[in-house]
RNA sequence: GCGCCUGUAGCUCAAUUGGAUAGAGUGUUGGCCUCCGGAGCCAAAGGUUUCGGGUUCGACUCCCGACAGGCGCACCA
């Protein structure tokens, strides 16, 4: 519709003797009573034309085509908006298309098969996922689902590092707990991993090997066992909220494959490095960033920045059209250097889209729950899912913009009551299912696209129909702007409008024709809700 | 001190990316089931969009400056 109107506008403007300016918008007005689509073109053009916006709008409107089956009215309003309304018949006709598309309603080819890689979670296997990881996990997965629905080919990837200092400490933490279990007197350093899970892993080693591993170095068995168990745990947690990855990329492979040295050589060749105090520095400041950064320590070990660059070079070689990195706010400082390096190495860094999500504050009612991996008081994502359930967890994480510092109220998410927002939308679905069951019991069957939609004349029905028809464009814009929270908003509105409709009108009545039309309408609502839930990764309950 | 993010109703957050009268949930108050699910609906109340400037037809949105909070600012990841 928008593109139809754009071309119609362009033609009208041409006839009136103006060029179509790039800055005009054609969009749905946010206010009822302002038509179905609105354009600001008269206001944008007014200054250059030396005319009053409203007078100019008159000229343009006079040139617009008016198909009576399609256009119900064109009005000039406010400072010079041109508002266009479509006929009710037009909207109703679209309902048949919705029912025809069914499970595919909302899918589009907007992405044209472009290959997108989405990298997210990427937590190193040093401990269970926290609530904080949960936000990135749900966000990354929902972005992926949105892109899949809009015609992109998506690959989810998890990047991890099982080498380095952190992992050494992890292995040694397990070793010490193991010795402790064997009755040895140990001193457990404060900066070691304090969690209970370390003791569990140590206990596992003891049960399997007895005391035979007393002399084992931390880096061998202990580290390997810890990594394996923790990773299995992470996958299980993610799996329980419907998240799986196509690939897990091990940072370590960048060393064995020689990718790291390739990058160092390439940077050296571009004269973007220098040595100082025994370390190799990257000239980030020469590329417009704040300061230079060490990429190889004086010990000869690279800092994390270097493999990050090498990893992204690797991604580029795989030929993706778009690479999305989902990071937590604690990683903000790292990506400008990586992007600068990629650009300097000749890659199109605009293909890398870095999405930062802000931190989650966990609330227990009005109490802030302090999070620390060191201490025992952190809440794992696993515990949260066990308490609140997959649907509530996913919905809570996705219903806010990623840039908001969101409060996650555990008490609220746990509640199975009307205070919990996820139940509101799911309730609408369950209610519809119940209506359809009732109708079937009464011997009425939804006749689908064959119903006479012209019988749906009530304002609540028309409002609902219009809302449903916006689903595809909502999905598309959520996907392209990487803003999944707007889908949650939209579905909430669908549910609300359905409830209003339900309150005003009976679906199953003695009137055969009307019943058929309303059953079809309600079925359409159910389809939109269910398709939306599928994208959000939450269930569509037949009853609650 | 510097960088990124945030500041909107009592509370948690939206606002079609610069549009018309800033909206939801929750909480408070008062209504609505002889009828398809009351986990619902309706109504009232609640706002100088932190503050001060600027840009333009038009600003919660963009720019500058304060103030407040979060996250970073390693030869940790």
XYZ file of C-alpha atoms in Angstrom, chain A:
544
model
C 0.000 0.000 0.000
C 2.773 2.362 0.932
C 4.599 1.836 -2.315
C 1.359 2.209 -4.259
C 0.793 5.542 -2.603
C 4.368 6.645 -3.167
C 4.127 6.156 -6.894
C 0.722 7.782 -6.964
C 2.173 10.731 -5.093
C 5.144 10.978 -7.400
C 2.834 11.123 -10.395
C 0.571 13.666 -8.746
C 3.528 15.863 -7.865
C 4.889 15.633 -11.354
C 1.557 16.744 -12.794
C 1.491 19.647 -10.364
C 5.009 20.540 -11.371
C 7.079 19.453 -8.369
C 9.781 16.883 -7.731
C 9.238 14.176 -5.175
C 11.577 15.081 -2.339
C 13.526 12.288 -0.700
C 12.625 13.376 2.797
C 8.909 12.697 2.616
C 7.335 9.954 4.619
C 4.346 7.754 3.968
C 3.238 6.113 7.167
C 0.401 4.995 9.320
C -0.819 7.823 11.509
C -0.574 7.118 15.172
C -3.887 8.782 15.879
C -7.327 7.439 15.072
C -9.277 9.682 12.755
C -6.257 10.548 10.676
C -6.906 7.978 8.005
C -5.001 4.810 7.214
C -1.944 6.366 5.661
C -0.537 9.850 5.897
C 2.121 11.829 4.121
C 3.965 14.972 5.067
C 5.022 15.842 1.506
C 3.189 19.150 1.340
C 4.932 20.406 4.450
C 8.320 19.272 3.276
C 7.840 20.944 -0.111
C 6.196 24.119 1.099
C 9.300 26.099 1.855
C 11.037 25.448 -1.461
C 7.808 26.113 -3.349
C 7.181 29.320 -1.457
C 3.627 28.321 -0.683
C 1.602 27.540 2.364
C 1.618 23.833 3.153
C -2.144 23.495 3.135
C -2.522 25.286 -0.207
C 0.155 23.067 -1.678
C -1.598 20.013 -0.284
C -4.759 21.060 -2.144
C -2.842 21.087 -5.406
C -1.370 17.652 -4.775
C -4.636 16.099 -3.670
C -6.353 17.353 -6.823
C -3.920 15.254 -8.845
C -4.226 12.035 -6.838
C -6.083 9.137 -8.462
C -9.238 7.972 -6.720
C -10.245 4.382 -7.158
C -13.610 4.173 -5.388
C -13.104 0.510 -4.523
C -9.902 1.398 -2.753
C -9.914 4.979 -1.569
C -12.622 6.047 0.826
C -11.396 9.547 1.345
C -8.508 11.990 1.180
C -8.255 14.814 3.666
C -5.920 17.641 4.412
C -5.404 18.077 8.110
C -3.381 19.873 10.743
C -0.413 21.823 9.448
C -0.676 20.162 6.018
C -0.773 16.385 6.383
C -2.514 14.522 3.587
C -4.519 11.682 5.110
C -5.818 8.847 3.016
C -8.433 6.345 4.125
C -9.092 3.054 2.442
C -12.494 1.514 2.113
C -13.759 -0.997 4.618
C -14.286 -3.443 1.804
C -10.639 -3.238 0.929
C -9.608 -4.133 4.479
C -12.071 -6.981 4.699
C -10.855 -8.434 1.440
C -7.350 -8.637 2.899
C -8.649 -10.856 5.665
C -9.186 -13.652 3.166
C -5.532 -13.411 2.163
C -4.510 -13.702 5.788
C -6.496 -16.885 6.255
C -5.113 -18.262 3.049
C -1.513 -17.640 4.111
C -2.188 -19.187 7.550
C 1.106 -20.213 9.186
C 3.009 -18.227 6.604
C 1.159 -14.986 7.264
C 3.793 -12.467 8.258
C 6.589 -14.111 6.335
C 8.177 -12.070 3.621
C 11.009 -12.143 1.137
C 12.355 -8.764 2.161
C 15.768 -10.237 2.923
C 16.070 -11.722 -0.561
C 17.993 -14.677 0.750
C 20.822 -12.588 2.160
C 23.110 -14.541 4.451
C 23.254 -13.228 7.979
C 25.387 -14.509 10.789
C 24.254 -13.741 14.294
C 26.830 -14.195 17.014
C 25.526 -14.124 20.549
C 25.880 -15.446 24.090
C 29.532 -16.364 23.465
C 30.140 -16.835 27.185
C 33.319 -18.650 28.049
C 32.752 -21.968 29.795
C 33.743 -20.793 33.264
C 30.358 -21.052 34.930
C 26.621 -21.272 34.459
C 24.855 -18.612 32.425
C 23.531 -15.754 34.503
C 20.371 -13.728 34.146
C 22.529 -11.149 32.395
C 23.488 -13.627 29.678
C 19.813 -14.426 29.317
C 18.991 -11.081 27.833
C 21.632 -11.382 25.126
C 20.600 -14.961 24.456
C 16.921 -14.201 23.999
C 17.631 -11.042 22.056
C 20.052 -12.725 19.653
C 17.719 -15.631 19.069
C 14.671 -13.446 18.504
C 16.580 -11.272 16.043
C 17.519 -14.475 14.246
C 13.922 -15.652 14.115
C 12.765 -12.283 12.807
C 15.386 -12.389 10.079
C 14.379 -15.915 9.136
C 10.772 -14.816 8.818
C 11.756 -12.022 6.509
C 13.672 -13.999 3.951
C 17.197 -14.075 5.361
C 19.363 -17.128 5.678
C 20.522 -17.050 9.265
C 23.372 -18.798 11.026
C 23.609 -18.609 14.779
C 27.098 -18.862 16.163
C 28.587 -19.069 19.625
C 32.158 -17.889 19.981
C 34.104 -19.096 22.971
C 37.529 -19.273 24.412
C 38.691 -22.267 26.371
C 42.290 -21.113 26.721
C 43.962 -18.431 28.763
C 44.092 -17.231 32.308
C 40.396 -17.584 33.165
C 40.367 -21.218 32.216
C 43.583 -21.925 34.118
C 41.985 -20.470 37.222
C 38.877 -22.517 36.588
C 40.893 -25.723 36.361
C 42.821 -24.868 39.489
C 39.612 -23.995 41.338
C 38.321 -27.483 40.629
C 41.647 -29.015 41.602
C 41.616 -27.286 44.970
C 38.039 -28.317 45.695
C 38.981 -31.852 44.758
C 41.879 -31.830 47.213
C 39.560 -30.353 49.802
C 37.154 -33.236 49.319
C 40.030 -35.632 49.789
C 40.618 -34.041 53.174
C 43.665 -31.962 52.305
C 44.072 -28.590 53.921
C 43.783 -26.004 51.155
C 43.716 -22.281 50.867
C 41.109 -21.158 48.332
C 42.110 -17.801 46.781
C 39.514 -15.037 46.769
C 39.769 -14.473 43.020
C 39.030 -18.113 42.231
C 35.607 -19.375 41.215
C 33.581 -19.620 44.401
C 30.371 -21.178 43.108
C 28.892 -24.427 44.295
C 29.113 -25.843 40.790
C 32.896 -26.039 41.164
C 32.471 -28.359 44.133
C 30.000 -30.450 42.151
C 32.484 -30.899 39.358
C 35.220 -31.772 41.856
C 32.924 -34.300 43.476
C 32.356 -35.883 40.091
C 36.093 -36.244 39.577
C 36.469 -37.813 43.015
C 33.657 -40.274 42.457
C 35.138 -41.346 39.173
C 38.838 -41.346 39.976
C 39.082 -41.552 43.771
C 42.268 -39.933 44.993
C 44.294 -41.018 41.984
C 44.344 -37.497 40.550
C 46.011 -35.921 43.535
C 49.120 -35.029 41.554
C 47.248 -33.982 38.413
C 48.046 -30.455 37.145
C 45.180 -27.959 37.015
C 45.484 -27.469 33.296
C 44.967 -31.092 32.375
C 42.106 -33.213 33.543
C 40.540 -30.678 35.881
C 40.218 -27.988 33.291
C 38.979 -30.399 30.644
C 36.310 -31.880 32.883
C 35.197 -28.471 34.068
C 34.907 -27.161 30.534
C 32.986 -30.174 29.327
C 30.479 -30.142 32.160
C 29.938 -26.423 32.174
C 29.435 -26.343 28.441
C 26.946 -29.181 28.588
C 25.146 -27.174 31.217
C 25.105 -24.024 29.138
C 23.722 -25.854 26.129
C 21.064 -27.455 28.255
C 20.021 -24.113 29.685
C 19.822 -22.505 26.262
C 17.997 -25.501 24.879
C 15.366 -25.178 27.570
C 14.366 -21.797 26.162
C 14.516 -22.933 22.586
C 17.954 -21.674 21.642
C 20.366 -23.744 19.613
C 23.407 -22.779 17.608
C 24.456 -23.879 14.166
C 28.078 -23.655 15.215
C 30.391 -23.125 18.134
C 33.549 -21.352 17.138
C 36.572 -22.007 19.279
C 38.883 -19.057 19.552
C 41.770 -21.432 19.973
C 41.446 -22.619 16.383
C 42.529 -19.178 15.254
C 45.966 -19.934 16.685
C 46.339 -23.412 15.291
C 45.149 -22.283 11.865
C 47.639 -19.445 11.786
C 44.903 -16.821 11.451
C 46.373 -14.809 14.294
C 49.774 -14.438 12.669
C 48.097 -13.620 9.365
C 46.346 -10.689 10.958
C 49.471 -9.503 12.735
C 51.402 -9.634 9.477
C 48.652 -7.786 7.636
C 48.521 -5.054 10.257
C 52.293 -4.767 10.215
C 52.242 -4.487 6.446
C 49.813 -1.576 6.728
C 52.146 0.046 9.237
C 49.460 -0.064 11.906
C 51.613 -1.530 14.652
C 54.653 -0.612 16.677
C 56.644 -2.132 19.483
C 56.970 -0.541 22.843
C 58.223 -1.962 26.137
C 58.318 -5.403 24.618
C 54.665 -5.379 23.563
C 53.083 -4.992 20.143
C 50.659 -2.083 19.883
C 47.862 -1.442 17.427
C 47.650 2.146 16.180
C 43.971 2.588 16.857
C 44.469 6.310 17.376
C 45.688 6.659 13.806
C 42.290 5.335 12.715
C 40.353 7.845 14.740
C 39.899 5.914 17.965
C 40.753 7.123 21.400
C 44.041 5.419 22.096
C 46.378 2.737 20.921
C 45.894 -0.751 22.255
C 48.226 -3.622 23.019
C 47.542 -6.649 20.850
C 50.466 -8.795 21.907
C 51.663 -8.636 25.474
C 55.320 -8.579 26.373
C 54.858 -12.198 27.435
C 54.154 -13.044 23.811
C 50.472 -13.773 24.452
C 47.886 -11.860 22.407
C 45.245 -9.812 24.177
C 41.623 -10.675 23.375
C 41.495 -7.905 20.791
C 43.733 -9.678 18.326
C 41.748 -12.926 18.092
C 38.585 -10.826 17.903
C 39.931 -9.157 14.796
C 41.081 -12.462 13.345
C 37.687 -13.995 14.101
C 35.907 -11.261 12.194
C 38.271 -11.614 9.254
C 37.307 -15.274 9.299
C 33.623 -14.315 9.225
C 34.231 -12.063 6.238
C 35.883 -14.903 4.383
C 32.753 -16.968 4.843
C 30.946 -14.429 2.689
C 28.071 -13.245 4.860
C 26.103 -10.234 3.713
C 25.615 -9.136 7.281
C 27.256 -10.039 10.560
C 25.441 -9.205 13.767
C 27.308 -9.208 17.066
C 25.247 -9.141 20.220
C 27.220 -7.862 23.207
C 26.491 -6.820 26.734
C 27.219 -3.270 27.793
C 30.467 -4.383 29.435
C 31.935 -4.953 25.984
C 31.215 -1.529 24.545
C 34.825 -0.486 24.590
C 36.092 -3.405 22.541
C 34.343 -3.218 19.215
C 35.482 0.188 17.871
C 39.046 -1.142 17.634
C 37.931 -4.312 15.934
C 35.861 -2.390 13.388
C 38.677 0.058 12.752
C 41.131 -2.777 12.187
C 38.762 -4.542 9.792
C 38.279 -1.404 7.808
C 42.012 -0.802 7.649
C 42.491 -4.349 6.413
C 40.182 -3.638 3.519
C 36.946 -5.189 4.758
C 33.610 -3.455 4.507
C 33.032 -2.906 8.210
C 29.510 -1.621 7.595
C 28.546 -5.266 7.160
C 29.212 -5.782 10.847
C 26.377 -4.626 13.015
C 27.143 -4.465 16.704
C 24.096 -4.551 18.950
C 24.685 -3.681 22.573
C 22.179 -4.581 25.231
C 22.254 -2.794 28.548
C 22.458 -4.579 31.839
C 19.677 -6.296 33.663
C 18.973 -5.352 37.227
C 17.413 -8.273 38.982
C 14.700 -7.326 41.402
C 13.098 -9.411 44.076
C 9.970 -7.315 44.491
C 11.452 -3.945 45.425
C 14.808 -5.384 46.495
C 17.763 -5.202 44.143
C 19.547 -8.535 43.918
C 23.283 -7.945 43.735
C 25.004 -10.076 41.175
C 28.497 -11.395 41.438
C 30.031 -14.489 39.928
C 32.519 -14.604 42.760
C 29.934 -14.746 45.494
C 27.323 -17.393 45.904
C 24.384 -15.019 45.528
C 24.124 -14.800 41.765
C 21.011 -16.112 40.116
C 21.562 -18.428 37.215
C 19.498 -18.325 34.085
C 18.660 -21.928 34.779
C 17.121 -21.123 38.150
C 15.165 -18.307 36.616
C 13.746 -20.537 33.904
C 12.858 -23.165 36.480
C 11.021 -20.538 38.528
C 9.316 -18.452 35.887
C 9.158 -20.748 32.895
C 10.469 -20.336 29.378
C 7.631 -18.141 28.132
C 7.870 -15.551 30.876
C 11.656 -15.413 30.652
C 11.669 -14.901 26.906
C 8.839 -12.409 26.985
C 10.322 -10.361 29.823
C 13.669 -10.081 28.113
C 12.227 -9.092 24.782
C 9.469 -6.682 25.767
C 11.843 -3.750 26.332
C 14.264 -2.010 24.027
C 17.778 -3.366 24.339
C 19.086 0.072 25.192
C 16.993 0.238 28.347
C 18.578 -0.798 31.607
C 15.806 -3.131 32.464
C 14.602 -4.309 35.796
C 13.710 -7.955 35.878
C 11.303 -8.561 38.696
C 11.612 -12.213 39.561
C 8.534 -12.126 41.718
C 6.447 -10.750 38.865
C 7.807 -13.161 36.273
C 7.063 -16.079 38.567
C 3.496 -15.047 39.176
C 0.889 -16.990 37.324
C -1.606 -14.179 37.511
C -3.087 -11.266 35.671
C -0.209 -9.083 36.785
C 2.119 -10.985 34.531
C 2.148 -9.417 31.051
C 2.911 -12.595 29.179
C -0.319 -14.149 30.396
C -2.351 -11.345 28.932
C -1.338 -12.130 25.370
C -1.435 -15.865 25.834
C -4.838 -15.627 27.451
C -6.268 -14.137 24.283
C -5.022 -17.145 22.356
C -6.421 -19.605 24.861
C -9.736 -17.799 24.877
C -10.006 -17.996 21.105
C -9.153 -21.682 21.197
C -11.941 -22.128 23.675
C -14.394 -20.278 21.458
C -13.455 -22.442 18.503
C -13.905 -25.572 20.596
C -17.294 -24.312 21.682
C -18.328 -23.561 18.102
C -17.289 -26.984 16.973
C -19.267 -28.560 19.769
C -22.285 -26.565 18.571
C -21.742 -27.880 15.088
C -20.449 -24.592 13.713
C -17.266 -24.731 11.730
C -15.101 -21.807 10.755
C -15.612 -21.534 7.040
C -12.353 -19.672 6.603
C -11.809 -17.599 3.541
C -15.268 -18.389 2.172
C -17.017 -16.406 4.881
C -18.748 -13.181 3.960
C -16.552 -10.586 5.613
C -18.840 -7.756 4.565
C -20.941 -8.704 7.586
C -18.180 -7.459 9.885
C -19.242 -3.861 10.252
C -18.836 -3.052 13.929
C -16.060 -0.595 14.829
C -14.434 -3.169 17.128
C -14.334 -5.610 14.231
C -12.851 -3.164 11.775
C -10.242 -1.968 14.261
C -9.251 -5.566 14.885
C -9.039 -6.350 11.186
C -6.789 -3.370 10.515
C -4.566 -4.343 13.400
C -4.205 -7.899 12.113
C -3.280 -6.711 8.652
C -0.338 -4.796 10.025
C 1.379 -7.944 11.197
C 3.591 -8.478 8.132
C 4.900 -4.947 8.071
C 5.468 -5.031 11.813
C 7.537 -8.191 11.506
C 9.488 -6.701 8.679
C 10.298 -3.457 10.413
C 11.218 -5.262 13.631
C 13.600 -7.432 11.649
C 15.210 -4.635 9.705
C 15.626 -2.298 12.653
C 16.600 -5.152 14.978
C 13.966 -4.102 17.462
C 12.075 -7.186 18.559
C 10.406 -5.467 21.506
C 8.010 -3.775 19.119
C 6.601 -7.141 18.157
C 5.740 -7.793 21.799
C 4.041 -4.403 21.901
C 2.128 -5.155 18.744
C 0.914 -8.531 19.965
C -0.204 -6.953 23.187
C -2.337 -4.554 21.149
C -3.786 -7.408 19.113
C -4.759 -9.173 22.328
C -6.248 -5.986 23.761
C -8.342 -5.319 20.655
C -9.516 -8.884 20.600
C -10.633 -8.670 24.221
C -12.544 -5.484 23.460
C -14.210 -7.122 20.480
C -15.042 -10.159 22.567
C -16.616 -8.047 25.244
C -18.892 -6.289 22.781
C -19.901 -9.117 20.499
C -20.799 -12.750 20.664
C -19.052 -14.911 18.110
C -21.454 -17.834 18.060
C -24.988 -16.581 17.454
C -28.124 -17.921 15.762
C -27.158 -15.859 12.699
C -25.347 -18.369 10.474
C -23.632 -15.882 8.195
C -22.426 -13.591 10.955
C -21.222 -16.522 13.018
C -19.190 -17.804 10.090
C -17.655 -14.392 9.504
C -16.817 -13.896 13.178
C -15.387 -17.377 13.513
C -13.143 -16.578 10.585
C -12.128 -13.272 12.181
C -11.333 -14.929 15.464
C -9.400 -17.603 13.637
C -7.401 -14.851 11.962
C -6.565 -13.346 15.353
C -5.416 -16.735 16.511
C -3.151 -17.108 13.501
C -1.531 -13.739 14.034
C -0.996 -14.390 17.728
C 0.412 -17.826 17.114
C 2.748 -16.676 14.361
C 3.897 -13.836 16.580
C 4.493 -16.207 19.480
C 6.498 -18.440 17.203
C 8.797 -15.544 16.401
C 9.115 -14.665 20.072
C 9.732 -18.292 20.929
C 6.850 -18.598 23.351
C 4.072 -21.132 23.376
C 0.559 -20.633 22.060
C -1.567 -22.386 24.681
C -4.913 -23.924 23.710
C -5.888 -23.564 27.332
C -4.357 -22.158 30.471
